[in-house]
Amino acid sequence: MAEEMEKTCAPVEIAPVFSADPPRRRILGWLVIALPLFGQTFSYMNGLWPLWALSKAFPVLSLPLVLYLMNQARFPMTRQILISFVWLLLLPSFSAVFYFHEGFFTSITAQVKLLPLLYFFSFLALLLQLQPTLHELERGFVRLAVAVVVALIVLWAVIPGSWYQTSYVVGSSPLFTTDNRGHRIRMSMYFPIIALFFCYRRAFFERSLRYLTYALVVFAVTLLIVKTRAMIIGIVGVMAINTVRWSRPSIRVGLLVLAPVAAIGVFSFGYLATTFSTNASSGFDVRFITLQTALQFLGNNPLRWIFGVGTISPTSRDSLIAYFHHFFFLADITWLGIVFEYGLIGALLFLLIELRGLAFYRRLHTEVQDDFLGALADYLVYVLVISFFYPPTLTPGESAIILAIFAYVWRVGGFDSKAIGTRNTQHAQPQTP
């Protein structure tokens, strides 16, 4: 009896991944170096040519890391990511052969943008080698967020107005531009937005004014310097959803009533008032013609709708612009552009990647409650919210490394063996006669 009491009172051993020890400098250093590349920070900053070129090549350069997974038991979500990648790579490539008369090996180069999906495997392998704690991962993301925010504020303060470009060549992504929103700096906000969601969670649950201030600083930088409407819509949308979810039922009713009023107020501010504008300066007319052209090309053929028609590779002499005699960019028509290229099945696969990440987070949340993991899940919701403005095909690596972190924490946290043990116990239960 005494032995049983001793076993019952013994402290539960905590997995090393949940250690609260100060971050190790070596691990934090590797994370700060690797995360911007895995998070596609420089993928559309071709003004910084060396970093842009490295970012484009990095899915292939990091692929040897996957060899480290060969001796590991299969991780959660592995099969879905692999099947999705193969389908999305091959089907539109075959389709383009028939619909745009592309060579198969030429058309497959159009799917280079999907390679960051493989970061799920390569980043997971890196995590298994580095063995960072959850606290170290959080610090890595937060430090990069601070670096991006500080860089934006400094650039905004010191860059002269003459550096901001009013026009640029199609396909280029200059860092400094000016349009009807005024001067703006194009920058990946992946790490700052996750940090914002993290700080908002801390502010809400801990009633912390300090964390609320941090969140407001990131939001102000996004609103006043980066000036990307979709980012503002995504941030406001996720924060509104979470505020309603976390509030008491009595308060929730009031928030639901006030939400439309708050949304009208936010999108009546400055350049945000043009978010849903249909005039020529907003580019709505170009997008509308693209939408009509895409619908006409898909027509009434169910095969085109189900499997997609692919696209023309950037390495081809032709282009979608020349083919349709119009500024035809699939990203402009978001989900219809995905259906155009990948079909309804392909669009569903992209959607299921985000939903699987959220579903797996719910499983993880039952085992460990952590604001950083919650902020990563918030970013998956953010991707879905802004997908009506920016399709998830643009930066699939962002979601891939979030799913990799979930799978890593699940495995090294010991929840795999716990789930197997629970299933075995259930199977061993004696049958009731």
Coordinates of C-alpha atoms in Angstrom, one line a residue, residues 185-365:
I185 CA 7.5 49.1 -47.7
R186 CA 6.9 45.6 -49.0
M187 CA 8.1 43.2 -46.4
S188 CA 7.2 39.6 -45.3
M189 CA 5.3 39.9 -42.0
Y190 CA 5.2 36.2 -41.2
F191 CA 7.2 36.5 -37.9
P192 CA 5.7 39.8 -36.7
I193 CA 2.1 38.6 -37.3
I194 CA 2.7 35.4 -35.3
A195 CA 4.3 37.5 -32.6
L196 CA 1.2 39.8 -32.6
F197 CA -1.1 36.8 -32.1
F198 CA 1.2 35.5 -29.4
C199 CA 1.2 38.9 -27.6
Y200 CA -2.6 39.2 -27.9
R201 CA -3.1 35.8 -26.3
R202 CA -0.8 36.8 -23.4
A203 CA -2.5 40.2 -23.1
F204 CA -6.0 38.6 -23.1
F205 CA -5.4 35.7 -20.7
E206 CA -2.9 37.5 -18.4
R207 CA -4.7 40.9 -18.5
S208 CA -1.2 42.3 -19.5
L209 CA -1.0 45.9 -20.7
R210 CA 2.6 45.3 -21.7
Y211 CA 1.8 42.5 -24.1
L212 CA -1.2 44.5 -25.5
T213 CA 1.2 47.4 -26.2
Y214 CA 3.6 45.0 -28.1
A215 CA 0.6 43.7 -30.2
L216 CA -0.5 47.3 -31.0
V217 CA 3.0 48.3 -32.1
V218 CA 3.1 45.4 -34.6
F219 CA -0.4 46.3 -35.8
A220 CA 0.6 49.9 -36.2
V221 CA 3.7 49.0 -38.3
T222 CA 1.5 46.8 -40.5
L223 CA -1.1 49.5 -40.9
L224 CA 1.1 52.5 -41.4
I225 CA 4.3 51.3 -43.0
V226 CA 3.6 48.0 -44.8
K227 CA 0.0 49.0 -45.8
T228 CA -1.1 45.7 -47.1
R229 CA -4.9 45.5 -46.9
A230 CA -5.1 41.7 -46.8
M231 CA -2.8 41.7 -43.7
I232 CA -5.0 44.1 -41.9
I233 CA -8.2 42.1 -42.8
G234 CA -6.5 38.9 -41.6
I235 CA -5.2 40.3 -38.4
V236 CA -8.5 42.0 -37.5
G237 CA -10.4 38.9 -38.5
V238 CA -8.4 36.5 -36.3
M239 CA -8.3 38.8 -33.3
A240 CA -12.1 39.3 -33.6
I241 CA -12.7 35.5 -33.9
N242 CA -10.5 34.8 -30.8
T243 CA -12.0 37.6 -28.8
V244 CA -15.5 36.2 -29.3
R245 CA -14.4 32.6 -28.6
W246 CA -12.6 33.5 -25.4
S247 CA -15.2 35.8 -23.9
R248 CA -18.0 34.8 -21.6
P249 CA -21.4 34.0 -23.2
S250 CA -22.9 37.2 -21.8
I251 CA -20.2 39.4 -23.3
R252 CA -20.1 37.3 -26.5
V253 CA -23.5 38.5 -27.6
G254 CA -22.5 42.2 -27.2
L255 CA -19.3 41.6 -29.2
L256 CA -21.2 40.0 -32.0
V257 CA -23.5 43.0 -32.2
L258 CA -20.6 45.4 -32.1
A259 CA -18.4 43.5 -34.6
P260 CA -20.0 44.9 -37.8
V261 CA -19.8 48.5 -36.4
A262 CA -16.1 48.0 -35.5
A263 CA -15.4 46.5 -39.0
I264 CA -17.1 49.5 -40.7
G265 CA -15.0 51.8 -38.5
V266 CA -11.7 50.1 -39.3
F267 CA -12.3 50.0 -43.0
S268 CA -13.4 53.6 -43.2
F269 CA -9.8 54.6 -42.2
G270 CA -7.6 56.2 -44.9
Y271 CA -6.5 53.8 -47.6
L272 CA -8.5 50.9 -46.0
A273 CA -11.6 52.7 -47.3
T274 CA -10.6 51.5 -50.7
T275 CA -10.3 47.9 -49.8
F276 CA -13.5 46.9 -51.5
S277 CA -13.4 49.7 -54.1
T278 CA -14.2 48.8 -57.7
N279 CA -12.7 51.8 -59.5
A280 CA -9.8 51.5 -61.9
S281 CA -7.1 52.6 -59.4
S282 CA -7.8 49.6 -57.3
G283 CA -7.1 47.2 -60.2
F284 CA -10.6 45.7 -59.9
D285 CA -11.3 46.0 -63.6
V286 CA -8.1 44.0 -64.4
R287 CA -9.1 41.3 -61.9
F288 CA -12.7 41.1 -63.2
I289 CA -11.6 40.6 -66.8
T290 CA -9.1 37.9 -65.6
L291 CA -12.0 36.2 -63.7
Q292 CA -14.2 36.3 -66.8
T293 CA -11.5 35.0 -69.0
A294 CA -10.7 32.1 -66.6
L295 CA -14.4 31.2 -66.4
Q296 CA -14.7 31.2 -70.1
F297 CA -11.6 29.0 -70.5
L298 CA -12.9 26.4 -68.0
G299 CA -16.3 26.5 -69.7
N300 CA -18.7 23.7 -69.1
N301 CA -16.1 20.9 -69.3
P302 CA -16.2 19.0 -66.0
L303 CA -12.7 17.6 -66.4
R304 CA -11.2 21.1 -66.5
W305 CA -13.1 22.1 -63.3
I306 CA -12.2 18.9 -61.5
F307 CA -8.6 18.4 -62.4
G308 CA -7.6 21.9 -63.6
V309 CA -5.8 23.0 -66.8
G310 CA -2.4 23.8 -65.4
T311 CA -0.5 26.9 -66.4
I312 CA 2.3 28.1 -68.7
S313 CA 5.7 27.8 -67.2
P314 CA 7.8 31.0 -66.6
T315 CA 10.6 29.3 -68.6
S316 CA 8.4 29.0 -71.7
R317 CA 8.6 31.5 -74.5
D318 CA 4.9 32.1 -74.2
S319 CA 3.0 33.4 -71.1
L320 CA -0.5 33.5 -69.8
I321 CA -0.5 37.3 -70.6
A322 CA 0.4 36.6 -74.2
Y323 CA -1.9 33.6 -74.5
F324 CA -5.0 35.6 -73.2
H325 CA -3.9 39.0 -74.5
H326 CA -4.5 40.4 -71.1
F327 CA -2.7 41.0 -67.8
F328 CA -3.6 37.5 -66.6
F329 CA -2.3 36.5 -63.1
L330 CA -3.9 33.5 -61.4
A331 CA -3.0 35.0 -58.0
D332 CA -5.3 37.9 -58.8
I333 CA -8.4 35.6 -58.7
T334 CA -7.3 33.7 -55.7
W335 CA -9.3 30.5 -55.2
L336 CA -10.6 30.6 -58.8
G337 CA -7.0 30.8 -59.9
I338 CA -6.2 27.7 -57.8
V339 CA -9.2 25.9 -59.3
F340 CA -8.0 27.0 -62.8
E341 CA -4.5 25.6 -62.3
Y342 CA -5.2 22.6 -60.0
G343 CA -8.9 21.9 -60.3
L344 CA -11.4 21.5 -57.5
I345 CA -9.5 18.5 -56.1
G346 CA -6.3 20.5 -55.9
A347 CA -8.1 23.5 -54.2
L348 CA -9.5 21.0 -51.7
L349 CA -6.0 19.6 -51.0
F350 CA -4.7 23.1 -50.3
L351 CA -7.6 23.8 -48.0
L352 CA -7.2 20.4 -46.2
I353 CA -3.6 21.2 -45.4
E354 CA -4.6 24.2 -43.4
L355 CA -7.6 22.4 -41.8
R356 CA -5.5 19.4 -40.9
G357 CA -3.0 21.7 -39.1
L358 CA -5.9 23.2 -37.1
A359 CA -7.4 19.8 -36.3
F360 CA -4.0 18.5 -35.2
Y361 CA -3.5 21.6 -33.0
R362 CA -6.7 20.8 -31.2
R363 CA -5.3 17.3 -30.4
L364 CA -2.1 18.9 -29.3
H365 CA -3.9 21.5 -27.2

